Amino acid sequence: MVVANQYEMVCGLEVHVELQTKTKIFCGCTTEFGSEQNTHVCPVCLGMPGALPVLNREVVNFAIKAGLALDCEIAEFSKFDRKNYFYPDLSKNYQTSQFDLPICGKGGLEIEIDGEKKWIGITRAHMEEDAGKLVHSGETISTSNESSVDYNRAGVPLLEIVSEPDMRSIPEVLDYLEKLVQILEYTEVSDCRLEQGSVRFDVNVSLRPFGTDTLGIRTETKNLNSFSSVRRCMEYEVARQAQVLNEGENVVQETRTWDEGQGITLTLRSKEEAHDYRYFPEPDLPPLVIDKEWVERIRKTLPKLPAARRARFQTLGLSAYDAAVITQAKAMADFFDEALTYYTDAKTLANWVMGDVTRLLNTNQCSVLDSPISAHQLAELLELINKGTLSGKIAKSVLEEMYSTSKDASMIVKEKGLAQISDEGALLGIIDDVLAANPQSVEDYRAGKDKAIGFLVGQIMKATKGQANPGLVNQLLKEKL
Amino acid sequence: MESVSIGKSVSEQHELLVHKDVSSTELTKAYIARIHSVDPDLQAYLTVLEDKALAQAAEIDRKIAQNEVLGALEGIPMALKDNMCTEGVRTSCASKMLESFIPPYNATVTDRLQAAGTILLGKVNMDEFAMGSSTENSYFANTRNPWDLERVPGGSSGGAAVAVAADEASFSLGSDTGGSIRQPAAFCGVVGMKPTYGAVSRLGLIAFASSLDQIGPFTKTVRDNALVLNAIAGYDPLDSTSVANEKPDYTKFLVNNVKGLRIGIPREYYGEGIDPEVAKGIQAGIQTLIDLGAEVSECSLPHTEYAIPAYYLIATAEASSNLARYDGVRYGYRAEAEDVLGMFKQTRAEGFGPEVKRRIMLGTYALSSGYYDAYYLKAQKVRTLIKRDFDQAFEKFDVLLSPTAPTTAFKFGEKSADPLTMYLSDITTVPINLAGIPAISIPAGFIKGMPIGMQLMGKAFDEGTLYRVAYTFEQNTHYHTLKPSLSGEVLACGSR
Amino acid sequence: MTISREDVEYVAALARLELTEPEIQEYTEQLNSILDYVAMLERLDTSDVMPTAHAVPLHNVLRDDQVRPSINHEKALKNAPDGDEGFFRVPRISLT
């Protein structure tokens, strides 16, 4: 970016993650996504008079787990506070959150850009409740005469993860987000479905001349829900701020919103109108005392995180690139690991998984979690190739059949009589027929045209509907000729 | 028979029911008749549930007919302060904001009293959102003191106290944040108990100040009070501030004996603001206890005078947040407006009365940026000092004793001109809420025909000792037998 | 004056209370009187004192992650001043 050459960009991120507990943080309503409006509600999450919160133990467990996966200190003493402001999606007009004693302290994760590793710090992570959803009668808030509120989402548990302002470029930001989401997905504290709003990003950006230490004035753009909108938002905001500075003006410290349609950021509220949240300790919830035993119990449930799994796959013979692709999503890595328990050639397995299996899943927009082909079934297919029952080529079509029917490879091979013909006797018979039918090619081959054998092999394959074992055909042909 | 039975205590009524001397339906009808007769003057009730009550009574009578064992409170008609949610029954907090609010659920105390077989006669009047000391802040009506109709019943649980004092209910439940059970009990000559914070579930109690609110019973006798507390106290997993202690049978403490009990008299509760007549009356009460063998001596709770400013900062801060939910979106009053901001502002301007608005303003200010440390945080630190005073006093004493209120019931309008004057009258009651300890007010005499109350304060979860001292005092005095005649004269009505 | 008229207007805005002119004047006076009174807390040295946020020393009050029945649609909206097809409706939300 031309603009970036004049100024250094400093970026920090706040990421809100929906924790996939069965119930909301302070009441027993289900957190299931996508139901009819205002059906997963109760007096507590509706903020009715007289309602009181009760903290969900699993939310605390998930928060600790995420914190450990992100190398964070876990607070011994933690509490909730009320963040007071008025908005129609906030059923009590305060959000129960954590202010000065969050459950997770300093941590971080490692990103890698063009082979160079860098540590991005995490300042803190805290638990809070989500607000409801607003549906506007018009296209946007400002063009709507009225809005409608659905409180199904109100009270869903969130973990807010705040990074240090350590990022200096858009690739760094994107790699941080990717790695962060990957780690969260691995710990299974969230389904990380960005398209459902399970993870949302607030981006803080400021510019400063290269070589200076002090931070410039930053803006915050809230509620981005995809990596691509983060990228485009940052490109726009950096360019906008640079232009402001180049004109000799100061950047206004403010909160902005991303307009997806126009591809620009807009002022949401200025500093003068900044909220005075009047934080105070939540009187309805006693504090948390988290002892070492609790933390250790959670630590034991941590899965092998992406970096460790990548390393292990590499020791099995995968290239760094292949290992990275397969560990991209935990579900895929789990699938791979399960198949490995039946079929030990990791490299071949990796090729099939990254190739045809992924192709089939993508074409059908299917998650590997819902794959019609199980890891065991894939392993069985590859085993059949190994044993010589199937040629690689036929195996591919068997895979397609497996995808649409979920049947075992061996079943399909049996039903369709696809077993590779490796019976010499049977083959010899067919070879004789083909040789008899193609005397010219026989002569050409004997005359020195090696290519002619290819034609003959092709004829034999055709006669056997591709099921002849090609290696054996070649060998037998050459013997005959 | 029926009209006499409404003057009896809960335990006496239980005996009448068990012996089939009176049926629950007859008893309920008698109360309803009484309400029709005196409530137009007293204005204790906001909602009367005639049909529902009679249906409940019929159920109990069926049980009695089948000679089933009757629980202590079964078939007994009672009233609930209108800040306790009752499913399907309008719950207003005496505010325009909730004038037509019908809760979709019961408060835990409502459930427990229902399970105990009581008859809900109706919902009674209060200061709006429990903010006040006279029930003059009700949006609907001024409840009158049955001992003198030109005087306030006290607040904020004025209706609940009056209903019991005037035999419009056998017992009632009120709530106490800074004295709202004890002071009306004293003004109306009945027994009122504020239990330890955490002893009774707050689920379904429409919140004023979360760290101070507690629900407690109004009754004519100490025994009745223990019976009701038995029914409502105890751990509630749906209230995170509810304490899971071993719940005792409070009636076991009703022993007529205070020999050797150490009673402390905190000098700060007998200062300038206390009416000398009231002080004299309480002195007489103290002498009674001394004569009965209690060991009485003076003590000091040095930070008492700081309790009011601390209380009014903490309570209003919490209230400003608790009342933020009243915005016209999900329930309650809504003002028409062009946009949502206008709707919020107008709804709250029109839905709340002046005292509520004043406290929201004060509380918001106390929490606001730049002032949090000086006001809210400071008040919470002073709260620690006040609690410490009590902890230290309870190392030497079993209970502490004081006048419940600095005066007897004042006249309508007397204190409502200047809010600060009203706040200052809470000096004897608010420290108890800040410390979270239990306290009870019992009838202790009369001055010019108006009742005075004696306040007993106890250690956390030691309601038992409070009941013991209260019961002993009651059994050795006759104040609790006197009833307002509702015509200006005090009328004796036999023993209890 | 501890609290000015502007302060009162700021606080009223924070609390979403529309105040009339007489109310602003009245509250300014009354709040000043109350705040002057509460200033007495400054006399106390609380530098070594921890604040009490909860009257009872409880901690770790937690519940299991079990689904409890929600209230149905109808019940949720029964008290709504403006309910529409299962939603709570509000007038225009302006951005700033």
Short mmCIF file of N, CA, C and O in Angstrom, two decimals, chain A residues 325-386:
data_model
loop_
_atom_site.label_atom_id
_atom_site.label_comp_id
_atom_site.label_asym_id
_atom_site.label_seq_id
_atom_site.Cartn_x
_atom_site.Cartn_y
_atom_site.Cartn_z
N VAL A 325 -2.31 -27.36 5.99
CA VAL A 325 -3.64 -27.45 5.37
C VAL A 325 -4.56 -28.37 6.17
O VAL A 325 -5.71 -28.05 6.44
N ILE A 326 -4.02 -29.52 6.56
CA ILE A 326 -4.87 -30.50 7.26
C ILE A 326 -5.23 -30.05 8.67
O ILE A 326 -6.30 -30.39 9.17
N THR A 327 -4.35 -29.29 9.33
CA THR A 327 -4.67 -28.86 10.70
C THR A 327 -5.43 -27.54 10.70
O THR A 327 -5.72 -26.99 11.75
N GLN A 328 -5.74 -27.03 9.52
CA GLN A 328 -6.45 -25.75 9.43
C GLN A 328 -7.70 -25.76 10.30
O GLN A 328 -7.95 -24.84 11.06
N ALA A 329 -8.49 -26.82 10.13
CA ALA A 329 -9.69 -26.96 10.95
C ALA A 329 -9.53 -28.20 11.80
O ALA A 329 -9.11 -29.25 11.32
N LYS A 330 -9.90 -28.08 13.06
CA LYS A 330 -9.72 -29.22 13.97
C LYS A 330 -10.47 -30.44 13.47
O LYS A 330 -9.99 -31.56 13.58
N ALA A 331 -11.67 -30.21 12.93
CA ALA A 331 -12.49 -31.34 12.47
C ALA A 331 -11.76 -32.14 11.41
O ALA A 331 -11.79 -33.37 11.39
N MET A 332 -11.06 -31.44 10.51
CA MET A 332 -10.31 -32.12 9.46
C MET A 332 -9.14 -32.88 10.04
O MET A 332 -8.86 -34.03 9.67
N ALA A 333 -8.44 -32.24 10.99
CA ALA A 333 -7.30 -32.89 11.62
C ALA A 333 -7.76 -34.14 12.38
O ALA A 333 -7.08 -35.17 12.39
N ASP A 334 -8.91 -34.02 13.02
CA ASP A 334 -9.46 -35.18 13.74
C ASP A 334 -9.80 -36.31 12.78
O ASP A 334 -9.54 -37.48 13.06
N PHE A 335 -10.36 -35.95 11.65
CA PHE A 335 -10.72 -36.94 10.61
C PHE A 335 -9.46 -37.67 10.15
O PHE A 335 -9.43 -38.90 10.04
N PHE A 336 -8.44 -36.89 9.89
CA PHE A 336 -7.16 -37.43 9.43
C PHE A 336 -6.57 -38.37 10.48
O PHE A 336 -6.16 -39.48 10.18
N ASP A 337 -6.59 -37.90 11.73
CA ASP A 337 -6.03 -38.72 12.82
C ASP A 337 -6.78 -40.04 12.96
O ASP A 337 -6.18 -41.09 13.22
N GLU A 338 -8.07 -39.97 12.81
CA GLU A 338 -8.86 -41.21 12.95
C GLU A 338 -8.54 -42.18 11.82
O GLU A 338 -8.33 -43.37 12.05
N ALA A 339 -8.45 -41.65 10.59
CA ALA A 339 -8.12 -42.52 9.45
C ALA A 339 -6.75 -43.16 9.66
O ALA A 339 -6.53 -44.33 9.32
N LEU A 340 -5.83 -42.42 10.23
CA LEU A 340 -4.48 -42.92 10.48
C LEU A 340 -4.46 -44.14 11.39
O LEU A 340 -3.52 -44.93 11.34
N THR A 341 -5.48 -44.26 12.22
CA THR A 341 -5.49 -45.42 13.10
C THR A 341 -5.77 -46.70 12.32
O THR A 341 -5.52 -47.80 12.80
N TYR A 342 -6.29 -46.56 11.11
CA TYR A 342 -6.57 -47.75 10.28
C TYR A 342 -5.60 -47.89 9.12
O TYR A 342 -5.42 -48.98 8.57
N TYR A 343 -5.02 -46.78 8.70
CA TYR A 343 -4.20 -46.78 7.49
C TYR A 343 -2.99 -45.91 7.77
O TYR A 343 -3.14 -44.72 8.03
N THR A 344 -1.81 -46.53 7.72
CA THR A 344 -0.66 -45.83 8.30
C THR A 344 0.16 -44.99 7.32
O THR A 344 1.08 -44.29 7.73
N ASP A 345 -0.14 -45.04 6.01
CA ASP A 345 0.65 -44.26 5.07
C ASP A 345 0.15 -42.82 5.06
O ASP A 345 -0.75 -42.46 4.30
N ALA A 346 0.74 -42.00 5.93
CA ALA A 346 0.24 -40.63 6.14
C ALA A 346 0.27 -39.80 4.87
O ALA A 346 -0.65 -39.04 4.59
N LYS A 347 1.33 -39.94 4.06
CA LYS A 347 1.44 -39.10 2.87
C LYS A 347 0.35 -39.39 1.85
O LYS A 347 -0.29 -38.48 1.32
N THR A 348 0.11 -40.68 1.59
CA THR A 348 -0.96 -41.04 0.66
C THR A 348 -2.30 -40.57 1.19
O THR A 348 -3.12 -40.00 0.46
N LEU A 349 -2.50 -40.81 2.46
CA LEU A 349 -3.76 -40.39 3.09
C LEU A 349 -3.94 -38.88 2.92
O LEU A 349 -5.02 -38.41 2.57
N ALA A 350 -2.86 -38.14 3.19
CA ALA A 350 -2.93 -36.68 3.09
C ALA A 350 -3.32 -36.27 1.68
O ALA A 350 -4.16 -35.37 1.48
N ASN A 351 -2.74 -36.91 0.67
CA ASN A 351 -3.06 -36.55 -0.71
C ASN A 351 -4.53 -36.75 -1.01
O ASN A 351 -5.18 -35.91 -1.62
N TRP A 352 -5.06 -37.88 -0.57
CA TRP A 352 -6.49 -38.15 -0.79
C TRP A 352 -7.37 -37.16 -0.05
O TRP A 352 -8.36 -36.66 -0.57
N VAL A 353 -7.02 -36.90 1.22
CA VAL A 353 -7.83 -35.99 2.06
C VAL A 353 -7.83 -34.58 1.45
O VAL A 353 -8.88 -33.96 1.30
N MET A 354 -6.63 -34.10 1.12
CA MET A 354 -6.54 -32.73 0.58
C MET A 354 -7.11 -32.64 -0.82
O MET A 354 -7.54 -31.58 -1.25
N GLY A 355 -7.08 -33.78 -1.53
CA GLY A 355 -7.53 -33.80 -2.92
C GLY A 355 -9.00 -34.12 -3.05
O GLY A 355 -9.86 -33.27 -2.81
N ASP A 356 -9.27 -35.37 -3.40
CA ASP A 356 -10.66 -35.74 -3.72
C ASP A 356 -11.65 -35.56 -2.60
O ASP A 356 -12.80 -35.15 -2.82
N VAL A 357 -11.25 -35.88 -1.37
CA VAL A 357 -12.21 -35.77 -0.26
C VAL A 357 -12.64 -34.31 -0.08
O VAL A 357 -13.83 -34.00 0.00
N THR A 358 -11.64 -33.43 0.01
CA THR A 358 -11.96 -32.00 0.17
C THR A 358 -12.78 -31.49 -1.01
O THR A 358 -13.73 -30.73 -0.83
N ARG A 359 -12.41 -31.95 -2.22
CA ARG A 359 -13.15 -31.50 -3.40
C ARG A 359 -14.62 -31.86 -3.28
O ARG A 359 -15.52 -31.06 -3.51
N LEU A 360 -14.89 -33.11 -2.90
CA LEU A 360 -16.28 -33.55 -2.77
C LEU A 360 -17.03 -32.75 -1.71
O LEU A 360 -18.17 -32.34 -1.90
N LEU A 361 -16.37 -32.52 -0.56
CA LEU A 361 -17.01 -31.77 0.52
C LEU A 361 -17.33 -30.35 0.07
O LEU A 361 -18.43 -29.85 0.29
N ASN A 362 -16.35 -29.71 -0.57
CA ASN A 362 -16.56 -28.33 -1.00
C ASN A 362 -17.65 -28.21 -2.04
O ASN A 362 -18.50 -27.33 -1.96
N THR A 363 -17.63 -29.13 -3.02
CA THR A 363 -18.64 -29.07 -4.07
C THR A 363 -20.04 -29.18 -3.48
O THR A 363 -20.98 -28.53 -3.94
N ASN A 364 -20.16 -30.01 -2.46
CA ASN A 364 -21.46 -30.21 -1.85
C ASN A 364 -21.69 -29.33 -0.63
O ASN A 364 -22.65 -29.52 0.11
N GLN A 365 -20.80 -28.36 -0.43
CA GLN A 365 -20.88 -27.43 0.71
C GLN A 365 -21.15 -28.16 2.01
O GLN A 365 -22.06 -27.81 2.78
N CYS A 366 -20.36 -29.20 2.18
CA CYS A 366 -20.57 -30.03 3.36
C CYS A 366 -19.38 -29.90 4.29
O CYS A 366 -18.24 -29.87 3.86
N SER A 367 -19.66 -29.82 5.60
CA SER A 367 -18.57 -29.77 6.57
C SER A 367 -18.04 -31.18 6.77
O SER A 367 -18.77 -32.16 6.64
N VAL A 368 -16.74 -31.28 7.08
CA VAL A 368 -16.15 -32.61 7.28
C VAL A 368 -16.84 -33.33 8.45
O VAL A 368 -16.90 -34.56 8.48
N LEU A 369 -17.43 -32.55 9.36
CA LEU A 369 -18.14 -33.15 10.48
C LEU A 369 -19.36 -33.93 10.00
O LEU A 369 -19.80 -34.87 10.64
N ASP A 370 -19.93 -33.47 8.87
CA ASP A 370 -21.13 -34.13 8.35
C ASP A 370 -20.81 -35.03 7.17
O ASP A 370 -21.71 -35.42 6.43
N SER A 371 -19.53 -35.31 6.97
CA SER A 371 -19.11 -36.08 5.79
C SER A 371 -19.80 -37.43 5.71
O SER A 371 -19.80 -38.20 6.67
N PRO A 372 -20.37 -37.77 4.51
CA PRO A 372 -21.00 -39.08 4.34
C PRO A 372 -19.99 -40.22 4.35
O PRO A 372 -20.35 -41.38 4.51
N ILE A 373 -18.73 -39.87 4.10
CA ILE A 373 -17.68 -40.88 4.14
C ILE A 373 -16.97 -40.75 5.48
O ILE A 373 -16.47 -39.68 5.82
N SER A 374 -16.93 -41.82 6.23
CA SER A 374 -16.26 -41.74 7.53
C SER A 374 -14.76 -41.97 7.33
O SER A 374 -14.32 -42.46 6.28
N ALA A 375 -13.99 -41.60 8.34
CA ALA A 375 -12.54 -41.77 8.28
C ALA A 375 -12.19 -43.24 8.09
O ALA A 375 -11.29 -43.60 7.32
N HIS A 376 -12.92 -44.09 8.75
CA HIS A 376 -12.68 -45.53 8.65
C HIS A 376 -12.93 -46.01 7.23
O HIS A 376 -12.18 -46.81 6.67
N GLN A 377 -13.99 -45.51 6.64
CA GLN A 377 -14.33 -45.92 5.27
C GLN A 377 -13.26 -45.48 4.28
O GLN A 377 -12.90 -46.23 3.36
N LEU A 378 -12.74 -44.28 4.47
CA LEU A 378 -11.68 -43.80 3.59
C LEU A 378 -10.46 -44.71 3.73
O LEU A 378 -9.84 -45.12 2.73
N ALA A 379 -10.15 -45.02 4.97
CA ALA A 379 -9.00 -45.88 5.22
C ALA A 379 -9.18 -47.23 4.53
O ALA A 379 -8.24 -47.79 3.94
N GLU A 380 -10.38 -47.75 4.57
CA GLU A 380 -10.65 -49.06 3.94
C GLU A 380 -10.42 -48.98 2.43
O GLU A 380 -9.84 -49.90 1.83
N LEU A 381 -10.88 -47.88 1.84
CA LEU A 381 -10.70 -47.69 0.40
C LEU A 381 -9.22 -47.71 0.04
O LEU A 381 -8.78 -48.39 -0.89
N LEU A 382 -8.43 -46.95 0.82
CA LEU A 382 -7.00 -46.88 0.53
C LEU A 382 -6.33 -48.23 0.73
O LEU A 382 -5.38 -48.60 0.03
N GLU A 383 -6.83 -48.97 1.68
CA GLU A 383 -6.31 -50.30 1.93
C GLU A 383 -6.57 -51.21 0.72
O GLU A 383 -5.72 -52.03 0.35
N LEU A 384 -7.73 -51.06 0.09
CA LEU A 384 -8.07 -51.87 -1.09
C LEU A 384 -7.10 -51.57 -2.23
O LEU A 384 -6.74 -52.46 -3.01
N ILE A 385 -6.70 -50.30 -2.35
CA ILE A 385 -5.73 -49.95 -3.40
C ILE A 385 -4.41 -50.64 -3.09
O ILE A 385 -3.75 -51.21 -3.95
N ASN A 386 -4.03 -50.52 -1.84
CA ASN A 386 -2.79 -51.15 -1.37
C ASN A 386 -2.74 -52.63 -1.71
O ASN A 386 -1.74 -53.15 -2.17
#
